[in-house]
Coordinates of C-alpha atoms and ligand atoms in Angstrom, one line a residue:
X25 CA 1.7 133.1 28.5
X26 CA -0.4 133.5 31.6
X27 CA -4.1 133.6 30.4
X28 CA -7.7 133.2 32.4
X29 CA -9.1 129.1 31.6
X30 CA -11.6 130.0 29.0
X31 CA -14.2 128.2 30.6
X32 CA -14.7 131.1 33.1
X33 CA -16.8 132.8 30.1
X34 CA -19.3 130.5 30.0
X35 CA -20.0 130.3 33.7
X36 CA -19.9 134.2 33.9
X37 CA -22.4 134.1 31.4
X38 CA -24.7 131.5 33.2
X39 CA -24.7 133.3 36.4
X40 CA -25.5 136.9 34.6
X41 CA -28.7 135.2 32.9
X42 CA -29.4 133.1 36.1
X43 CA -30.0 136.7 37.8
X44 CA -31.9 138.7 35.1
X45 CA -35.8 138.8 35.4
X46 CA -38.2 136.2 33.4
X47 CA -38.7 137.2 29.8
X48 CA -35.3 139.6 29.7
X49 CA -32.5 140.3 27.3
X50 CA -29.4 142.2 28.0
X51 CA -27.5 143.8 24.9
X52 CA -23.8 144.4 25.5
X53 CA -21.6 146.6 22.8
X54 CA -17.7 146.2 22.3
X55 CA -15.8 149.0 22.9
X56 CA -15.6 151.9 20.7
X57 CA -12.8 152.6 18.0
X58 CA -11.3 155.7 18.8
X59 CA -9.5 158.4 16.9
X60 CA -5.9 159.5 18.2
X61 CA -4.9 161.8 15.2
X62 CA -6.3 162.1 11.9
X63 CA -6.5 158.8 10.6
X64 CA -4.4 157.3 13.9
X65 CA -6.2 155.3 16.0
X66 CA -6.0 154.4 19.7
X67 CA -5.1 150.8 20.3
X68 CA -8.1 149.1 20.4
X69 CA -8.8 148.1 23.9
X70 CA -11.9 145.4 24.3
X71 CA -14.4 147.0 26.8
X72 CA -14.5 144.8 30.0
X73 CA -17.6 144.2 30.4
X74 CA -17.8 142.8 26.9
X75 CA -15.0 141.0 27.5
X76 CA -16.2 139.6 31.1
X77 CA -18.6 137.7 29.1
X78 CA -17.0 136.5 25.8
X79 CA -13.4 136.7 25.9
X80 CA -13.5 137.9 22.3
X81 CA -11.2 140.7 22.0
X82 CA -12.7 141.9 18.0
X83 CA -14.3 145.9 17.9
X84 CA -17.2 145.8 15.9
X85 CA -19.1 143.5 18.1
X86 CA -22.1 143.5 20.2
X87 CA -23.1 140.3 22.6
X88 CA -26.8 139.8 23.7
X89 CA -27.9 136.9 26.2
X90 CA -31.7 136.3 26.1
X91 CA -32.2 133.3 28.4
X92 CA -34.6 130.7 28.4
X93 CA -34.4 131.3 24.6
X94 CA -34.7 127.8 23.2
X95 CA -32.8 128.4 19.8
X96 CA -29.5 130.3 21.4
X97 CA -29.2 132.2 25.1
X98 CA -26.4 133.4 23.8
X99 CA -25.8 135.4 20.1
X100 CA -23.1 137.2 19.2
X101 CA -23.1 140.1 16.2
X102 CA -19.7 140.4 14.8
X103 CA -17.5 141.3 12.2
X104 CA -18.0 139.1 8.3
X105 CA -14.6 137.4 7.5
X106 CA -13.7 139.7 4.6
X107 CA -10.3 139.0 2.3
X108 CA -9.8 142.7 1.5
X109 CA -10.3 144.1 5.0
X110 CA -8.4 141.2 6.8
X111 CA -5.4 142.0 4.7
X112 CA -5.1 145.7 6.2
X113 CA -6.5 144.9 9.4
X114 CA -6.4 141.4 11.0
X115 CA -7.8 137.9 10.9
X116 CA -11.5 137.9 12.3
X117 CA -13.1 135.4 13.7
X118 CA -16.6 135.4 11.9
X119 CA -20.0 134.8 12.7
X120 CA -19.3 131.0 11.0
X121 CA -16.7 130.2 13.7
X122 CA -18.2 131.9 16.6
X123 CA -20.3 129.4 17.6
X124 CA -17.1 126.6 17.7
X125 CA -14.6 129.1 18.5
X126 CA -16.4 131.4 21.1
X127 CA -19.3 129.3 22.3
X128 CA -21.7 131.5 20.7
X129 CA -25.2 129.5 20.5
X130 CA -25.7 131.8 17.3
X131 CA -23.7 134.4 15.4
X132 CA -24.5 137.1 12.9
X133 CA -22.8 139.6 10.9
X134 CA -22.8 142.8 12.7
X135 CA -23.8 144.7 9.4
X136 CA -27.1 142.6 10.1
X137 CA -27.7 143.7 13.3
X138 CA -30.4 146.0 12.6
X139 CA -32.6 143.5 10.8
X140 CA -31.9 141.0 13.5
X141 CA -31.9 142.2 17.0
X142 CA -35.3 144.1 16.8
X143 CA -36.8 140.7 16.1
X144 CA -34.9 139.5 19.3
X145 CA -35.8 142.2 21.3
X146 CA -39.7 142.1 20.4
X147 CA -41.7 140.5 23.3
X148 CA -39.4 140.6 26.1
X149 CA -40.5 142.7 29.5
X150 CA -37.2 144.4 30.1
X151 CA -33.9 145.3 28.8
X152 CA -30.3 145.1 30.3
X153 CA -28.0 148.1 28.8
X154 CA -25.7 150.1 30.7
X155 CA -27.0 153.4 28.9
X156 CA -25.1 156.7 29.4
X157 CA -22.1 155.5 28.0
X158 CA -21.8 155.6 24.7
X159 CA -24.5 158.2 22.7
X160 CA -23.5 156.1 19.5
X161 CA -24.9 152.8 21.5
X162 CA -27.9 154.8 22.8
X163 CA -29.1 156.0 19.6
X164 CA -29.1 152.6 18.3
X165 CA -30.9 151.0 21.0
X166 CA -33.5 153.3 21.0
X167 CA -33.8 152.9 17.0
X168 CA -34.5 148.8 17.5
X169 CA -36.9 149.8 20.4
X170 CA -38.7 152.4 18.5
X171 CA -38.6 150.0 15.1
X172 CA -40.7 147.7 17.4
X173 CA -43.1 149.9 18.6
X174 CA -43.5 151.0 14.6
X175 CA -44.6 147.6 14.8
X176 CA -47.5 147.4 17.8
X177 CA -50.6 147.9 15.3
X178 CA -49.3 144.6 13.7
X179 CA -49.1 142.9 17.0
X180 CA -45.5 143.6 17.8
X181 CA -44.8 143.7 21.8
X182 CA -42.8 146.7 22.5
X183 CA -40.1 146.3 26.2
X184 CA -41.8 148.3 28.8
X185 CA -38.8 148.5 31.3
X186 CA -35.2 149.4 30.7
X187 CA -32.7 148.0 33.3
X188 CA -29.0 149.1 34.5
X189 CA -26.8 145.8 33.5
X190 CA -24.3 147.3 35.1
X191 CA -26.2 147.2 39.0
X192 CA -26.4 142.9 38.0
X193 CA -23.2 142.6 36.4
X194 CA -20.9 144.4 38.2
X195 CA -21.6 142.7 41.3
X196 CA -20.8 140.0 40.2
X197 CA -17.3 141.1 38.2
X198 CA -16.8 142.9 41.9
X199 CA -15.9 139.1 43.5
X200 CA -13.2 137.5 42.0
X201 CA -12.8 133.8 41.4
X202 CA -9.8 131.7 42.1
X203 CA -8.7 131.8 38.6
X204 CA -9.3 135.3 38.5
X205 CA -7.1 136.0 41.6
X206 CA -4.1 133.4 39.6
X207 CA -4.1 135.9 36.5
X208 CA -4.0 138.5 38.7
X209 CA -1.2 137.6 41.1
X210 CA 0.6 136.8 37.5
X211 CA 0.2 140.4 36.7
X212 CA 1.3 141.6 40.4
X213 CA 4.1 139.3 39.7
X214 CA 5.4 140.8 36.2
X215 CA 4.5 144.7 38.1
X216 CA 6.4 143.8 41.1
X217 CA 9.8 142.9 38.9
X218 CA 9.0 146.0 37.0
X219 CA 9.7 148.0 40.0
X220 CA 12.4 146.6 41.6
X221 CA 13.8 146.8 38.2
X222 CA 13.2 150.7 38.2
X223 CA 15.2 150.9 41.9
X224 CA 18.3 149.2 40.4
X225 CA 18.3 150.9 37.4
X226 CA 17.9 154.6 38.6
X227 CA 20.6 157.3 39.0
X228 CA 20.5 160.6 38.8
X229 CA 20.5 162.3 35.4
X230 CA 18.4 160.4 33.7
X231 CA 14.9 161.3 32.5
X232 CA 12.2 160.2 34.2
X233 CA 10.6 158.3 31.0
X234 CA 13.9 156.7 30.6
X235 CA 12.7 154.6 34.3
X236 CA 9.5 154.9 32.2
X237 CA 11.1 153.0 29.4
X238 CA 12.4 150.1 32.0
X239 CA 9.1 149.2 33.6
X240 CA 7.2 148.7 29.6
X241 CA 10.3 146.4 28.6
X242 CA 9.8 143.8 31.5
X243 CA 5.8 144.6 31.7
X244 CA 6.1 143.3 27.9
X245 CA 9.1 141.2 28.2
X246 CA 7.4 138.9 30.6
X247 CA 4.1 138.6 28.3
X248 CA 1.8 141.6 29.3
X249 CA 0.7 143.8 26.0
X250 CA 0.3 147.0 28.3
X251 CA 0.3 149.1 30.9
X252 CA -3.3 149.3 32.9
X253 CA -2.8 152.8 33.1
X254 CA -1.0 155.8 32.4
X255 CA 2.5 155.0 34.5
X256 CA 3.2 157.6 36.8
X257 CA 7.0 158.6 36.7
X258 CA 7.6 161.5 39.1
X259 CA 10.8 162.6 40.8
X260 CA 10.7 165.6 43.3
X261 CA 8.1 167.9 43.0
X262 CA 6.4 166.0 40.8
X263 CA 5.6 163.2 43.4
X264 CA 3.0 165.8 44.6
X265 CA 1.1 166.2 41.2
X266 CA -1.5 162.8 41.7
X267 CA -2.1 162.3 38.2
X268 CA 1.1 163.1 36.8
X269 CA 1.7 161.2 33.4
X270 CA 3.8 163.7 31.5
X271 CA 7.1 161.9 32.6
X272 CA 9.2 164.1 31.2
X273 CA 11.6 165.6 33.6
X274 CA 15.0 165.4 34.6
X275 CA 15.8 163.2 37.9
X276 CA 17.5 165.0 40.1
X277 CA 20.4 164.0 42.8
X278 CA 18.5 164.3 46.3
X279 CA 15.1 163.6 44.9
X280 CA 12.9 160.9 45.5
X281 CA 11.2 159.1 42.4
X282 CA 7.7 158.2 42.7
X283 CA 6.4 155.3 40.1
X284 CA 2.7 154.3 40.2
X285 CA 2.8 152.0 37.5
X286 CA 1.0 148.5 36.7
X287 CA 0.7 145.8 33.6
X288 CA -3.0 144.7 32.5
X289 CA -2.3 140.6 31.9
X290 CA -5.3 139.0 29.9
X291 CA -7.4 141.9 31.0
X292 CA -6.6 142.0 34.6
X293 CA -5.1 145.2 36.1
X294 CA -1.9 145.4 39.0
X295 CA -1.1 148.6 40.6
X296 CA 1.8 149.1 42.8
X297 CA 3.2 152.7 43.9
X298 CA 6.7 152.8 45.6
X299 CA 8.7 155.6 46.3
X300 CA 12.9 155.2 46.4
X301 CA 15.4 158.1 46.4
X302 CA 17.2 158.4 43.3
X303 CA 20.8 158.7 45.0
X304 CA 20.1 155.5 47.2
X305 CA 19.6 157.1 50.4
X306 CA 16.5 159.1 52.0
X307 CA 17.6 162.6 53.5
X308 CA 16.1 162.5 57.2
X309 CA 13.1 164.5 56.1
X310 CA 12.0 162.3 53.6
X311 CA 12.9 159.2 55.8
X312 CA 11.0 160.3 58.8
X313 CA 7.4 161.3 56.4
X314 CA 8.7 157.5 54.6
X315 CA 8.6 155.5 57.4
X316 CA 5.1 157.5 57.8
X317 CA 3.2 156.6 55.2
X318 CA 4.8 152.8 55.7
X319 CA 3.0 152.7 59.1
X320 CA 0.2 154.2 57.7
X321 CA -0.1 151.6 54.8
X322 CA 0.4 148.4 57.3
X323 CA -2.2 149.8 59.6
X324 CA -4.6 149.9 56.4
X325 CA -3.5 146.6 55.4
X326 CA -4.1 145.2 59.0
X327 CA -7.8 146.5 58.6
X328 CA -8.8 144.2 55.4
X329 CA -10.4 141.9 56.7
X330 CA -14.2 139.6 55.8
X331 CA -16.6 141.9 57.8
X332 CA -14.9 144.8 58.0
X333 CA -16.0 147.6 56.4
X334 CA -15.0 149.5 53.0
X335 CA -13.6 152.7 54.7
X336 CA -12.1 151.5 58.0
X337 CA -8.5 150.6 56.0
X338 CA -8.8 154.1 55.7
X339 CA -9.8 155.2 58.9
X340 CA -6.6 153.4 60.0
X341 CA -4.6 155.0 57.7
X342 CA -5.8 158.4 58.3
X343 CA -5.3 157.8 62.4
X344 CA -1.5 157.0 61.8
X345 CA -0.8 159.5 59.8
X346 CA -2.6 162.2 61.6
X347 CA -0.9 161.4 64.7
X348 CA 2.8 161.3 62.9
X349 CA 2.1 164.7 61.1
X350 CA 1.5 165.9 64.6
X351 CA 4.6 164.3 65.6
X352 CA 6.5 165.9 63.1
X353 CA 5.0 169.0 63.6
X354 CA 3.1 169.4 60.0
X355 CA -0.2 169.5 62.0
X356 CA -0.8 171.2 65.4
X357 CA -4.2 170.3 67.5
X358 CA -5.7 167.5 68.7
X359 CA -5.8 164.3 66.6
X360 CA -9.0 163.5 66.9
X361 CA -9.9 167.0 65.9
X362 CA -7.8 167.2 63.3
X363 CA -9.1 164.1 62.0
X364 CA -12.7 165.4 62.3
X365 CA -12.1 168.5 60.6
X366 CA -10.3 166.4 57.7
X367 CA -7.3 168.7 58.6
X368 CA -5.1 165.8 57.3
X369 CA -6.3 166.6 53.8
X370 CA -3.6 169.4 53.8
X371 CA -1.2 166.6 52.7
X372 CA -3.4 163.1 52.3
X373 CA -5.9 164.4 49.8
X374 CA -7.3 161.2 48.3
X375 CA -9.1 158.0 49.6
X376 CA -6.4 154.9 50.4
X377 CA -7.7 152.9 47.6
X378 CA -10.2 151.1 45.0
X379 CA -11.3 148.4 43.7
X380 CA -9.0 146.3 41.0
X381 CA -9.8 144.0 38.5
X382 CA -10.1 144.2 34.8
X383 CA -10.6 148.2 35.0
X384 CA -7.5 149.6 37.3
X385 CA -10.5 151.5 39.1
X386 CA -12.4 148.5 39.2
X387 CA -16.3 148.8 39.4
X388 CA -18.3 147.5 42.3
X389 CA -20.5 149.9 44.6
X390 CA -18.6 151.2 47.7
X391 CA -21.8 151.7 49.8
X392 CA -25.0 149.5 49.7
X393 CA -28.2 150.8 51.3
X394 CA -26.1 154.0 52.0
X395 CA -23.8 151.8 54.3
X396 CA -20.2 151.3 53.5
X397 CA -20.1 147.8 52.3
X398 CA -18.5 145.2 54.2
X399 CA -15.8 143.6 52.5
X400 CA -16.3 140.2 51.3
X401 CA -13.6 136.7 49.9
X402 CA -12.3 137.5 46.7
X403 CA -12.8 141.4 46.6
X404 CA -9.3 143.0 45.4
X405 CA -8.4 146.4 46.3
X406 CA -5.4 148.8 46.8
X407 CA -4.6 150.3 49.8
X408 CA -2.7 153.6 48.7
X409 CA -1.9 155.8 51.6
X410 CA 0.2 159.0 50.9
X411 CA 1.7 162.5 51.8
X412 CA 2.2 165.4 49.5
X413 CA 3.5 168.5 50.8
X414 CA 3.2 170.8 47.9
X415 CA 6.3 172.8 47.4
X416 CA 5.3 175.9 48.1
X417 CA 3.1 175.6 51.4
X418 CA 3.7 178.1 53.5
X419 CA 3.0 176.5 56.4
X420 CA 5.3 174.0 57.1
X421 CA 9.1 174.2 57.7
X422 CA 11.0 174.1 54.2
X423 CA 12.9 171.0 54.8
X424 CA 9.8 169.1 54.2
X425 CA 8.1 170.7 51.0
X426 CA 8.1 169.3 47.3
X427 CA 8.4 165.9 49.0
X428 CA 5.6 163.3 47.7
X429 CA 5.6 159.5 48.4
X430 CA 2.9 157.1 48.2
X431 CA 3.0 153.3 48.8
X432 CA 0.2 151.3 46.6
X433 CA -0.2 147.2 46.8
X434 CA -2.9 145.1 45.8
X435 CA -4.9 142.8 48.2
X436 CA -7.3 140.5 47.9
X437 CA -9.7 139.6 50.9
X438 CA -9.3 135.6 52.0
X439 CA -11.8 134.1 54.1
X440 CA -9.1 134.7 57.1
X441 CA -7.9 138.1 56.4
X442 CA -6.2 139.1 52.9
X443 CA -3.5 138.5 51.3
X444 CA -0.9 140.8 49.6
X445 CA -0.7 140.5 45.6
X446 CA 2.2 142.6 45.5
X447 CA 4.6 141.7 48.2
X448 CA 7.1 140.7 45.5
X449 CA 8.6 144.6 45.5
X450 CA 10.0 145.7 48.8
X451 CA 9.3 148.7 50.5
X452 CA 10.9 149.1 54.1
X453 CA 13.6 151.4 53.7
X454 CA 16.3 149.3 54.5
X455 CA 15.1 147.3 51.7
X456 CA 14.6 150.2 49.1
X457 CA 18.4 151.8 50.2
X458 CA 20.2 148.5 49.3
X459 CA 18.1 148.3 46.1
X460 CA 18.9 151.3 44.8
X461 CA 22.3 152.1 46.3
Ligands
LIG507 N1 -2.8 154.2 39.4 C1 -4.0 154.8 39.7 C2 -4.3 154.6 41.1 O1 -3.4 154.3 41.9 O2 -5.4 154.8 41.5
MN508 MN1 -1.6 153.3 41.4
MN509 MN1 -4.5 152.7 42.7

């Protein structure tokens, strides 16, 4: 199985504490166990920043990195190997094997944490949360703080500054390194079959979570766990609900099928969209707003580049679509008009992509100094161009309402150019009519 070379985590880790102030400590929780029903849980689900830093995948956990510290930079709080629990719930690790087994300088049972982590927090000038996330993590933090300050009239140093970890460590999660880029192409790979899979397989009549059901067995066949994200399985009408996740519609002759769907591998996130009529061929109207949104995507593609800038793949997708909707007669005016009024929005309603990484939305600021940032080697991001025309607008000609397609792949910025993660899955339509005939 494809997994990131462990020694990533310690580097990631030196280069956080390399860029926190003098006399610092950043305090990093594991994701939160969640309730699905009753006593159901959610499948656990390390958080990725926690996991960024540690690759230790156990809830219960919390990973703080004081550095310059001369007894351990790094300690990790985790969950007591106990016989009883680790019968109904899973083999831990333990704070006694941390150290050897996760490179921890020094590890403690979580259920000590609030004996211990005041005494490492005592002295230092700021700390590194990323508050506003969890109120459970909040409250806790403050109750170590305010333990401290308790503690002044005895000579106890109380942190006078609290800092956003996430404004440090996201930047750096935002460029990927070449091993991060080889787990990822392994998950475009895996998402890439999963498609092409889903254009063979479909004919008309079946349910849309039936495709659903083909893209999970060779996500997990090939040796991802999960999905990213909520697949997206949506045949005629459908295709024009963004966020639609409930799957559960028949797939009619004469519709096309539109799958937004993407494995997490070791953490890391693929998203591909295509868009394939479920009899084989496109009618005309949904050949000519295809061939569209194919332009559009090319012309988006074209524009990732080192030094361009975050929007201008969008820009160019907005220009060529703007100008076909005219074409087609969907949009009447003058481009440029149409594109300053935003006119396009009618049927192109969201931006043409994101960031990817381990979060499908990946994090990373879009703007710096109120300036779209320029893009950079070893940024990853979709470019996602689409049309929806709802089904009942009014305004166009019939033939081309309740038609939806989007086209998503993932590219990563080279020091030339870019370079598509996802190319694996066709999408001209030549390509997509002998797939799925
Ligand atoms: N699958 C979510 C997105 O494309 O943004
Ligand atoms: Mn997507
Ligand atoms: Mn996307």
């Amino acid at each position: 199985m494809i997994k990131l070379n462990s020694s990533e985590y310690a580097k990631r880790r030196q280069a956080l504490m390399a860029s926190m102030s003098p006399n610092s400590i950043a305090i990093v929780p594991s994701a939160p166990v969640t309730i699905r029903n009753r006593d159901v849980e959610h499948a656990f689900r390390q958080d990725s920043d926690f996991y960024y830093l540690s690759g230790f995948h156990e809830e219960h956990s919390v990973l703080v990195l004081i550095p310059g510290r001369e007894q351990a930079e790094y300690v990790l709080f985790c969950q007591e190997k106990i016989k009883e629990q680790e019968i109904w719930t899973g083999i831990r690790v333990g704070p006694e094997a941390a150290p050897e087994k996760l490179g921890a300088d020094d590890a403690f049972p979580i259920s000590d944490i609030d004996e211990i982590l005041p005494g490492l927090i005592e002295g230092k000038d700021k700390i590194y949360a990323s508050l506003g996330v969890s109120p459970e993590f909040d409250r806790q933090l403050m109750q170590w703080v305010n333990h401290i300050k308790s503690q002044v009239r005895n000579g106890a140093s109380a942190p006078h500054e609290f800092s956003a970890l996430e404004h440090l460590l996201h930047e750096q999660r935002l460029i990927k390194s070449d091993e991060e880029i080889r787990v990822m192409q392994a998950a475009a790979n895996i998402s890439a079959e999963a498609h092409t899979r889903a254009m063979q397989v479909v004919k008309p009549g079946m349910m849309e979570y039936q495709l659903e059901a083909e893209l999970l067995n060779i996500f997990m066949a090939a040796g991802s766990r999960w999905p990213a994200y909520s697949s997206i399985v949506g045949s005629g009408d459908n295709a024009c609900i963004l966020h639609y996740t409930s799957n559960n519609d028949v797939i009619n002759d004469g519709e096309l099928v539109l799958i937004d769907a993407g494995c997490e591998l070791d953490y890391y996130a693929s998203d591909i969209t295509r868009t394939f009529p479920a009899n084989g061929r496109f009618s005309e109207p949904q050949r000519a707003l295809y061939q569209l949104v194919l332009d559009a995507q090319y012309a988006a593609i074209d524009a990732v580049k080192p030094g361009n800038h975050w929007n201008q793949p969008h820009d160019a997708a907005v220009r060529v679509l703007t100008e076909g909707l005219v074409g087609l007669g969907l949009l009447k005016g003058e481009v440029s008009e149409l594109i300053e009024s935003q006119s396009y929005r009618q049927f192109y309603m969201h931006k043409t992509g994101h960031w990817l990484g381990m979060d499908v939305h990946d994090v990373g600021e879009y703007r710096v100094d109120g300036e779209w940032r320029e893009l950079e080697p070893g940024m990853v991001l979709t470019i996602e161009p689409g049309l929806y025309v709802a089904p009942d607008d009014e305004t166009v000609d019939a033939q081309w309402r309740g038609i939806g397609i989007r086209i998503e792949d993932d590219v990563v910025v080279t020091k030339d150019g870019h370079h598509v993660l996802t190319s694996a899955v066709v999408k001209e339509i030549a390509d997509i009519e002998a797939l799925t005939a």
